[in-house]
């Protein structure tokens, strides 16, 4: 199989919500065929570029899952089945993305903001940053502005990444920045924001230092910070 074919098959199985070969798909006729676990293992053996796999095999199909949810074709359990596929794929890919970890490039606090339970993108960012040599302090999802400010202060972290997937929760990023200002530590930390509803204009408006379209841009932005 060519690397493009295996990535395409992974994408199809993410959309079908099939983690393992014995799983049914959203549509009929998939049972018994290799699913995300088997295909990602095959891709690793084939030395397929993990960056391409994450982008075309995992991230893009999740956009399609979102569209299917929006149009009413998929329900929440269908979105969750696809989310599970991405988690399973990242578990297999993680050891292949990790750097040697000899010297940390600095502490990076990462969180999905209050009210928001989406963590697939944040987890990808965490794995990629660890692989690039940063010490990631992942606070999880639905994290209050206070807890985020505590973590930045206690760890004296030079970097903070905030994730939000909902238009209703992205505004909570501004509260985090307010909290850091209140505690007089805003200037000590570079703040990067990401997640589907955010943008460069939004980052600018709330006073963040950068917007990251994806995990790769997060790494490039960190390099640019020096
Ligand atoms: Co939700 N959901 N969801 N969902 N969900 C969206 C976001 C939605 C767009 C779907 C849709 O309607 N089209 C919609 C939001 C609409 C809006 O706000 N305008 C939506 C909704 C409505 C909801 C609920 C309200 C549904 C309900 O209950 N009625 C509910 C809210 C729950 C809550 O959070 N309080 C909900 C629940 C869920 C599930 C639990 C079922 C599940 C999440 C499972 C999980 O995360 N463990 C889920 C999913 C899977 C999605 C979609 C389909 C996929 C999100 C995703 O994982 N994308 C999503 C549709 C979509 O986004 N198109 C949708 C793949 C991921 C790799 O991309 O997260 O963007 P992303 O991360 C990228 C970049 O954005 C960037 O890098 C990442 C990797 O490259 N990035 C960062 C992200 N954070 C960063 C931080 C950084 C840097 C870069 O810091 C340095």
mmCIF file of C-alpha atoms and ligand atoms in Angstrom:
data_model
loop_
_atom_site.group_PDB
_atom_site.id
_atom_site.type_symbol
_atom_site.label_atom_id
_atom_site.label_comp_id
_atom_site.label_asym_id
_atom_site.label_seq_id
_atom_site.Cartn_x
_atom_site.Cartn_y
_atom_site.Cartn_z
ATOM 1 C CA UNK A 1 0.000 0.000 0.000
ATOM 2 C CA UNK A 2 1.206 3.575 -0.786
ATOM 3 C CA UNK A 3 1.394 6.088 2.078
ATOM 4 C CA UNK A 4 -1.414 8.174 0.524
ATOM 5 C CA UNK A 5 -3.670 5.092 0.464
ATOM 6 C CA UNK A 6 -3.095 4.206 4.099
ATOM 7 C CA UNK A 7 -3.765 7.821 5.176
ATOM 8 C CA UNK A 8 -6.969 7.854 3.118
ATOM 9 C CA UNK A 9 -8.090 4.578 4.744
ATOM 10 C CA UNK A 10 -7.358 6.003 8.207
ATOM 11 C CA UNK A 11 -9.456 9.082 7.345
ATOM 12 C CA UNK A 12 -12.380 6.909 6.212
ATOM 13 C CA UNK A 13 -12.219 4.868 9.426
ATOM 14 C CA UNK A 14 -12.065 7.975 11.625
ATOM 15 C CA UNK A 15 -15.258 9.161 9.933
ATOM 16 C CA UNK A 16 -16.773 5.698 10.410
ATOM 17 C CA UNK A 17 -15.737 5.743 14.098
ATOM 18 C CA UNK A 18 -13.923 2.400 13.882
ATOM 19 C CA UNK A 19 -11.067 1.936 16.356
ATOM 20 C CA UNK A 20 -10.444 -1.773 15.755
ATOM 21 C CA UNK A 21 -11.147 -4.316 13.013
ATOM 22 C CA UNK A 22 -14.060 -5.943 14.854
ATOM 23 C CA UNK A 23 -15.892 -2.603 15.203
ATOM 24 C CA UNK A 24 -18.962 -1.777 13.086
ATOM 25 C CA UNK A 25 -18.828 1.474 11.189
ATOM 26 C CA UNK A 26 -21.432 4.212 10.990
ATOM 27 C CA UNK A 27 -22.239 2.723 7.557
ATOM 28 C CA UNK A 28 -22.580 -0.998 6.933
ATOM 29 C CA UNK A 29 -19.991 -3.359 5.435
ATOM 30 C CA UNK A 30 -16.841 -2.433 7.358
ATOM 31 C CA UNK A 31 -16.743 -5.088 10.080
ATOM 32 C CA UNK A 32 -13.606 -7.245 9.930
ATOM 33 C CA UNK A 33 -11.658 -4.804 7.799
ATOM 34 C CA UNK A 34 -8.576 -3.103 9.266
ATOM 35 C CA UNK A 35 -9.588 -0.041 11.291
ATOM 36 C CA UNK A 36 -7.683 2.927 12.757
ATOM 37 C CA UNK A 37 -5.483 0.890 15.147
ATOM 38 C CA UNK A 38 -4.323 -1.615 12.537
ATOM 39 C CA UNK A 39 -3.916 1.050 9.833
ATOM 40 C CA UNK A 40 -1.930 3.472 12.004
ATOM 41 C CA UNK A 41 0.354 0.598 13.068
ATOM 42 C CA UNK A 42 0.837 -0.208 9.395
ATOM 43 C CA UNK A 43 1.550 3.467 8.639
ATOM 44 C CA UNK A 44 4.188 3.556 11.410
ATOM 45 C CA UNK A 45 5.845 0.436 9.956
ATOM 46 C CA UNK A 46 5.764 2.058 6.515
ATOM 47 C CA UNK A 47 7.412 5.166 8.041
ATOM 48 C CA UNK A 48 4.620 7.411 6.777
ATOM 49 C CA UNK A 49 5.238 11.080 7.688
ATOM 50 C CA UNK A 50 3.391 11.525 11.028
ATOM 51 C CA UNK A 51 2.712 15.208 10.275
ATOM 52 C CA UNK A 52 0.836 14.269 7.107
ATOM 53 C CA UNK A 53 -0.976 11.457 8.883
ATOM 54 C CA UNK A 54 -2.159 13.799 11.665
ATOM 55 C CA UNK A 55 -3.314 16.455 9.215
ATOM 56 C CA UNK A 56 -4.944 14.399 6.447
ATOM 57 C CA UNK A 57 -5.737 11.194 8.359
ATOM 58 C CA UNK A 58 -7.045 12.654 11.629
ATOM 59 C CA UNK A 59 -7.661 16.423 11.662
ATOM 60 C CA UNK A 60 -9.408 16.861 8.285
ATOM 61 C CA UNK A 61 -11.772 13.914 8.791
ATOM 62 C CA UNK A 62 -12.779 15.402 12.169
ATOM 63 C CA UNK A 63 -13.879 18.526 10.287
ATOM 64 C CA UNK A 64 -16.111 16.290 8.170
ATOM 65 C CA UNK A 65 -17.460 14.652 11.329
ATOM 66 C CA UNK A 66 -18.341 18.160 12.568
ATOM 67 C CA UNK A 67 -20.185 18.910 9.325
ATOM 68 C CA UNK A 68 -22.131 15.656 9.604
ATOM 69 C CA UNK A 69 -23.089 16.601 13.171
ATOM 70 C CA UNK A 70 -24.141 20.061 12.043
ATOM 71 C CA UNK A 71 -26.308 18.626 9.257
ATOM 72 C CA UNK A 72 -27.969 16.210 11.710
ATOM 73 C CA UNK A 73 -26.565 13.041 10.117
ATOM 74 C CA UNK A 74 -24.325 12.308 13.127
ATOM 75 C CA UNK A 75 -25.314 12.412 16.783
ATOM 76 C CA UNK A 76 -23.047 12.951 19.794
ATOM 77 C CA UNK A 77 -22.133 9.224 20.173
ATOM 78 C CA UNK A 78 -20.976 9.266 16.530
ATOM 79 C CA UNK A 79 -18.728 12.275 17.232
ATOM 80 C CA UNK A 80 -17.411 10.468 20.300
ATOM 81 C CA UNK A 81 -16.639 7.304 18.320
ATOM 82 C CA UNK A 82 -14.568 9.390 15.885
ATOM 83 C CA UNK A 83 -12.884 11.191 18.797
ATOM 84 C CA UNK A 84 -11.928 7.793 20.234
ATOM 85 C CA UNK A 85 -10.308 6.889 16.912
ATOM 86 C CA UNK A 86 -8.098 10.007 17.026
ATOM 87 C CA UNK A 87 -7.136 9.219 20.636
ATOM 88 C CA UNK A 88 -6.203 5.633 19.696
ATOM 89 C CA UNK A 89 -4.172 6.858 16.711
ATOM 90 C CA UNK A 90 -2.305 9.428 18.828
ATOM 91 C CA UNK A 91 -1.495 6.760 21.471
ATOM 92 C CA UNK A 92 0.246 4.733 18.772
ATOM 93 C CA UNK A 93 1.957 7.769 17.198
ATOM 94 C CA UNK A 94 3.118 9.453 20.438
ATOM 95 C CA UNK A 95 6.299 7.389 21.017
ATOM 96 C CA UNK A 96 7.319 8.089 17.431
ATOM 97 C CA UNK A 97 6.905 11.847 17.864
ATOM 98 C CA UNK A 98 8.775 12.201 21.151
ATOM 99 C CA UNK A 99 12.194 13.755 21.139
ATOM 100 C CA UNK A 100 15.084 12.469 23.224
ATOM 101 C CA UNK A 101 14.015 14.786 26.057
ATOM 102 C CA UNK A 102 17.586 15.394 27.234
ATOM 103 C CA UNK A 103 17.187 19.133 27.741
ATOM 104 C CA UNK A 104 13.839 20.883 28.210
ATOM 105 C CA UNK A 105 13.181 23.939 26.060
ATOM 106 C CA UNK A 106 10.957 25.332 28.804
ATOM 107 C CA UNK A 107 7.705 24.781 30.644
ATOM 108 C CA UNK A 108 4.508 25.033 28.638
ATOM 109 C CA UNK A 109 1.183 25.194 30.482
ATOM 110 C CA UNK A 110 -1.671 23.965 28.294
ATOM 111 C CA UNK A 111 -5.422 23.907 28.971
ATOM 112 C CA UNK A 112 -8.848 23.820 27.390
ATOM 113 C CA UNK A 113 -10.660 26.765 28.946
ATOM 114 C CA UNK A 114 -13.639 26.740 31.313
ATOM 115 C CA UNK A 115 -16.884 25.239 30.025
ATOM 116 C CA UNK A 116 -15.206 23.407 27.147
ATOM 117 C CA UNK A 117 -14.695 19.638 27.066
ATOM 118 C CA UNK A 118 -13.005 19.304 23.668
ATOM 119 C CA UNK A 119 -9.504 17.915 24.066
ATOM 120 C CA UNK A 120 -8.472 16.162 20.870
ATOM 121 C CA UNK A 121 -6.680 19.195 19.397
ATOM 122 C CA UNK A 122 -5.131 20.124 22.742
ATOM 123 C CA UNK A 123 -3.827 16.564 23.148
ATOM 124 C CA UNK A 124 -2.267 16.651 19.688
ATOM 125 C CA UNK A 125 -0.600 19.964 20.564
ATOM 126 C CA UNK A 126 0.669 18.448 23.848
ATOM 127 C CA UNK A 127 2.196 15.430 22.135
ATOM 128 C CA UNK A 128 3.807 17.539 19.400
ATOM 129 C CA UNK A 129 5.259 20.010 21.924
ATOM 130 C CA UNK A 130 6.665 17.188 24.059
ATOM 131 C CA UNK A 131 8.204 15.768 20.903
ATOM 132 C CA UNK A 132 9.736 19.180 20.172
ATOM 133 C CA UNK A 133 11.378 19.214 23.630
ATOM 134 C CA UNK A 134 9.027 21.305 25.811
ATOM 135 C CA UNK A 135 7.940 20.257 29.289
ATOM 136 C CA UNK A 136 4.167 20.251 28.920
ATOM 137 C CA UNK A 137 1.988 20.809 31.985
ATOM 138 C CA UNK A 138 -1.399 19.711 30.660
ATOM 139 C CA UNK A 139 -4.209 20.897 32.938
ATOM 140 C CA UNK A 140 -6.929 19.084 30.977
ATOM 141 C CA UNK A 141 -10.333 20.418 29.956
ATOM 142 C CA UNK A 142 -12.852 22.826 31.492
ATOM 143 C CA UNK A 143 -10.096 24.598 33.424
ATOM 144 C CA UNK A 144 -10.926 27.800 35.295
ATOM 145 C CA UNK A 145 -8.980 31.015 34.755
ATOM 146 C CA UNK A 146 -7.819 30.838 38.388
ATOM 147 C CA UNK A 147 -6.379 27.339 38.011
ATOM 148 C CA UNK A 148 -4.582 28.304 34.817
ATOM 149 C CA UNK A 149 -3.099 31.424 36.444
ATOM 150 C CA UNK A 150 -2.076 29.302 39.478
ATOM 151 C CA UNK A 151 -0.238 26.846 37.214
ATOM 152 C CA UNK A 152 1.565 29.598 35.280
ATOM 153 C CA UNK A 153 2.612 31.319 38.527
ATOM 154 C CA UNK A 154 3.632 28.208 40.460
ATOM 155 C CA UNK A 155 5.674 26.828 37.566
ATOM 156 C CA UNK A 156 7.001 30.215 36.426
ATOM 157 C CA UNK A 157 6.112 28.950 32.966
ATOM 158 C CA UNK A 158 7.297 31.109 30.081
ATOM 159 C CA UNK A 159 4.611 29.709 27.754
ATOM 160 C CA UNK A 160 0.850 29.211 27.982
ATOM 161 C CA UNK A 161 -1.404 27.562 25.386
ATOM 162 C CA UNK A 162 -5.182 27.928 25.551
ATOM 163 C CA UNK A 163 -7.618 25.840 23.538
ATOM 164 C CA UNK A 164 -11.350 26.402 22.877
ATOM 165 C CA UNK A 165 -13.667 24.795 20.344
ATOM 166 C CA UNK A 166 -16.899 26.573 21.155
ATOM 167 C CA UNK A 167 -17.839 30.127 20.282
ATOM 168 C CA UNK A 168 -19.361 30.308 23.755
ATOM 169 C CA UNK A 169 -16.122 29.333 25.562
ATOM 170 C CA UNK A 170 -13.475 31.111 23.486
ATOM 171 C CA UNK A 171 -14.312 34.315 25.378
ATOM 172 C CA UNK A 172 -13.056 32.625 28.569
ATOM 173 C CA UNK A 173 -9.550 32.989 27.168
ATOM 174 C CA UNK A 174 -9.832 36.711 27.788
ATOM 175 C CA UNK A 175 -10.634 36.012 31.464
ATOM 176 C CA UNK A 176 -7.414 34.021 31.747
ATOM 177 C CA UNK A 177 -5.411 36.953 30.419
ATOM 178 C CA UNK A 178 -7.251 39.263 32.841
ATOM 179 C CA UNK A 179 -6.380 36.933 35.727
ATOM 180 C CA UNK A 180 -2.689 36.924 34.745
ATOM 181 C CA UNK A 181 -2.744 40.730 34.573
ATOM 182 C CA UNK A 182 -4.398 40.913 37.993
ATOM 183 C CA UNK A 183 -1.586 38.776 39.415
ATOM 184 C CA UNK A 184 1.029 40.889 37.602
ATOM 185 C CA UNK A 185 2.494 37.920 35.718
ATOM 186 C CA UNK A 186 1.031 38.619 32.269
ATOM 187 C CA UNK A 187 4.297 40.048 30.919
ATOM 188 C CA UNK A 188 6.259 36.985 32.042
ATOM 189 C CA UNK A 189 4.405 34.515 29.834
ATOM 190 C CA UNK A 190 3.842 34.220 26.094
ATOM 191 C CA UNK A 191 0.221 33.307 25.451
ATOM 192 C CA UNK A 192 -0.804 31.269 22.411
ATOM 193 C CA UNK A 193 -4.409 30.469 21.560
ATOM 194 C CA UNK A 194 -5.911 27.854 19.244
ATOM 195 C CA UNK A 195 -9.059 25.934 18.365
ATOM 196 C CA UNK A 196 -11.476 26.102 15.439
ATOM 197 C CA UNK A 197 -13.384 29.318 16.339
ATOM 198 C CA UNK A 198 -10.253 31.340 17.211
ATOM 199 C CA UNK A 199 -8.268 33.450 14.746
ATOM 200 C CA UNK A 200 -5.340 35.863 14.536
ATOM 201 C CA UNK A 201 -7.760 38.800 14.877
ATOM 202 C CA UNK A 202 -9.320 37.227 17.948
ATOM 203 C CA UNK A 203 -5.880 36.633 19.511
ATOM 204 C CA UNK A 204 -5.025 40.256 18.858
ATOM 205 C CA UNK A 205 -8.280 41.532 20.283
ATOM 206 C CA UNK A 206 -7.960 39.680 23.601
ATOM 207 C CA UNK A 207 -4.266 40.563 23.958
ATOM 208 C CA UNK A 208 -2.749 37.115 23.354
ATOM 209 C CA UNK A 209 0.711 36.897 21.769
ATOM 210 C CA UNK A 210 -0.147 34.489 18.957
ATOM 211 C CA UNK A 211 -2.834 32.437 17.246
ATOM 212 C CA UNK A 212 -1.915 28.907 16.171
ATOM 213 C CA UNK A 213 -3.888 27.329 13.363
ATOM 214 C CA UNK A 214 -2.524 23.886 14.305
ATOM 215 C CA UNK A 215 0.088 22.049 16.354
ATOM 216 C CA UNK A 216 2.777 22.623 13.737
ATOM 217 C CA UNK A 217 2.218 26.364 13.838
ATOM 218 C CA UNK A 218 2.521 26.209 17.644
ATOM 219 C CA UNK A 219 6.023 24.768 17.291
ATOM 220 C CA UNK A 220 7.008 27.318 14.635
ATOM 221 C CA UNK A 221 5.649 30.168 16.766
ATOM 222 C CA UNK A 222 7.714 28.974 19.723
ATOM 223 C CA UNK A 223 10.805 28.911 17.508
ATOM 224 C CA UNK A 224 10.029 32.486 16.418
ATOM 225 C CA UNK A 225 9.731 33.581 20.079
ATOM 226 C CA UNK A 226 13.337 32.344 20.440
HETATM 227 CO CO1 LIG B 1 -18.252 19.287 19.697
HETATM 228 N N1 LIG B 1 -18.647 20.889 18.662
HETATM 229 N N2 LIG B 1 -19.682 19.727 20.954
HETATM 230 N N3 LIG B 1 -17.868 17.573 20.482
HETATM 231 N N4 LIG B 1 -17.160 18.951 18.182
HETATM 232 C C1 LIG B 1 -17.741 21.241 17.555
HETATM 233 C C2 LIG B 1 -16.617 22.139 18.050
HETATM 234 C C3 LIG B 1 -18.721 21.945 16.545
HETATM 235 C C4 LIG B 1 -18.040 22.951 15.618
HETATM 236 C C5 LIG B 1 -19.489 20.861 15.738
HETATM 237 C C6 LIG B 1 -20.497 21.451 14.777
HETATM 238 O O1 LIG B 1 -21.597 21.744 15.154
HETATM 239 N N5 LIG B 1 -20.089 21.642 13.526
HETATM 240 C C7 LIG B 1 -19.759 22.617 17.525
HETATM 241 C C8 LIG B 1 -19.403 24.033 18.015
HETATM 242 C C9 LIG B 1 -20.297 25.091 17.424
HETATM 243 C C10 LIG B 1 -19.944 26.446 17.927
HETATM 244 O O2 LIG B 1 -19.444 26.687 18.979
HETATM 245 N N6 LIG B 1 -20.254 27.401 17.079
HETATM 246 C C11 LIG B 1 -19.760 21.611 18.676
HETATM 247 C C12 LIG B 1 -20.806 21.491 19.633
HETATM 248 C C13 LIG B 1 -22.029 22.346 19.392
HETATM 249 C C14 LIG B 1 -20.715 20.633 20.757
HETATM 250 C C15 LIG B 1 -21.738 20.478 21.898
HETATM 251 C C16 LIG B 1 -22.346 21.786 22.424
HETATM 252 C C17 LIG B 1 -22.814 19.497 21.385
HETATM 253 C C18 LIG B 1 -23.980 19.295 22.334
HETATM 254 O O3 LIG B 1 -23.815 18.830 23.441
HETATM 255 N N7 LIG B 1 -25.135 19.676 21.853
HETATM 256 C C19 LIG B 1 -20.898 19.761 22.991
HETATM 257 C C20 LIG B 1 -20.166 20.746 23.913
HETATM 258 C C21 LIG B 1 -19.473 20.070 25.074
HETATM 259 C C22 LIG B 1 -18.577 21.054 25.831
HETATM 260 O O4 LIG B 1 -17.465 21.256 25.442
HETATM 261 N N8 LIG B 1 -19.105 21.662 26.886
HETATM 262 C C23 LIG B 1 -19.895 19.041 22.121
HETATM 263 C C24 LIG B 1 -19.330 17.820 22.460
HETATM 264 C C25 LIG B 1 -18.432 17.118 21.655
HETATM 265 C C26 LIG B 1 -17.946 15.704 21.971
HETATM 266 C C27 LIG B 1 -17.732 15.440 23.473
HETATM 267 C C28 LIG B 1 -18.976 14.724 21.452
HETATM 268 C C29 LIG B 1 -16.667 15.597 21.083
HETATM 269 C C30 LIG B 1 -15.360 16.014 21.795
HETATM 270 C C31 LIG B 1 -14.560 14.821 22.294
HETATM 271 C C32 LIG B 1 -13.220 15.269 22.808
HETATM 272 O O5 LIG B 1 -12.672 16.287 22.471
HETATM 273 N N9 LIG B 1 -12.680 14.409 23.637
HETATM 274 C C33 LIG B 1 -16.938 16.689 20.026
HETATM 275 C C34 LIG B 1 -16.247 16.767 18.784
HETATM 276 C C35 LIG B 1 -15.355 15.599 18.433
HETATM 277 C C36 LIG B 1 -16.394 17.882 17.900
HETATM 278 C C37 LIG B 1 -15.810 18.089 16.475
HETATM 279 C C38 LIG B 1 -16.598 17.177 15.529
HETATM 280 C C39 LIG B 1 -14.350 17.803 16.282
HETATM 281 C C40 LIG B 1 -13.389 18.605 17.165
HETATM 282 C C41 LIG B 1 -12.013 18.045 16.971
HETATM 283 O O6 LIG B 1 -11.582 17.192 17.734
HETATM 284 N N10 LIG B 1 -11.335 18.404 15.860
HETATM 285 C C42 LIG B 1 -16.079 19.629 16.243
HETATM 286 C C43 LIG B 1 -16.221 20.030 14.791
HETATM 287 C C44 LIG B 1 -15.008 20.780 14.250
HETATM 288 O O7 LIG B 1 -14.147 21.232 14.958
HETATM 289 N N11 LIG B 1 -14.992 20.995 12.963
HETATM 290 C C45 LIG B 1 -17.103 19.931 17.256
HETATM 291 C C46 LIG B 1 -10.033 17.822 15.469
HETATM 292 C C47 LIG B 1 -8.887 18.524 16.187
HETATM 293 C C48 LIG B 1 -7.564 17.896 15.784
HETATM 294 O O8 LIG B 1 -8.887 19.864 15.751
HETATM 295 O O9 LIG B 1 -9.563 20.727 18.034
HETATM 296 O O10 LIG B 1 -9.428 22.274 16.016
HETATM 297 P P1 LIG B 1 -8.933 21.108 16.747
HETATM 298 O O11 LIG B 1 -7.377 21.331 17.125
HETATM 299 C C49 LIG B 1 -6.369 21.719 16.196
HETATM 300 C C50 LIG B 1 -6.278 23.250 16.009
HETATM 301 O O12 LIG B 1 -7.479 23.941 16.232
HETATM 302 C C51 LIG B 1 -5.154 23.666 16.912
HETATM 303 O O13 LIG B 1 -4.275 22.544 16.838
HETATM 304 C C52 LIG B 1 -5.059 21.350 16.871
HETATM 305 C C53 LIG B 1 -4.281 20.216 16.237
HETATM 306 O O14 LIG B 1 -3.765 20.563 14.979
HETATM 307 N N12 LIG B 1 -5.375 23.957 18.329
HETATM 308 C C54 LIG B 1 -4.402 24.596 19.051
HETATM 309 C C55 LIG B 1 -6.380 23.636 19.169
HETATM 310 N N13 LIG B 1 -6.123 24.082 20.392
HETATM 311 C C56 LIG B 1 -4.907 24.674 20.367
HETATM 312 C C57 LIG B 1 -4.150 25.289 21.390
HETATM 313 C C58 LIG B 1 -2.910 25.799 21.043
HETATM 314 C C59 LIG B 1 -2.436 25.728 19.721
HETATM 315 C C60 LIG B 1 -3.176 25.142 18.709
HETATM 316 O O15 LIG B 1 -2.186 26.365 22.037
HETATM 317 C C61 LIG B 1 -0.869 26.583 21.808
#
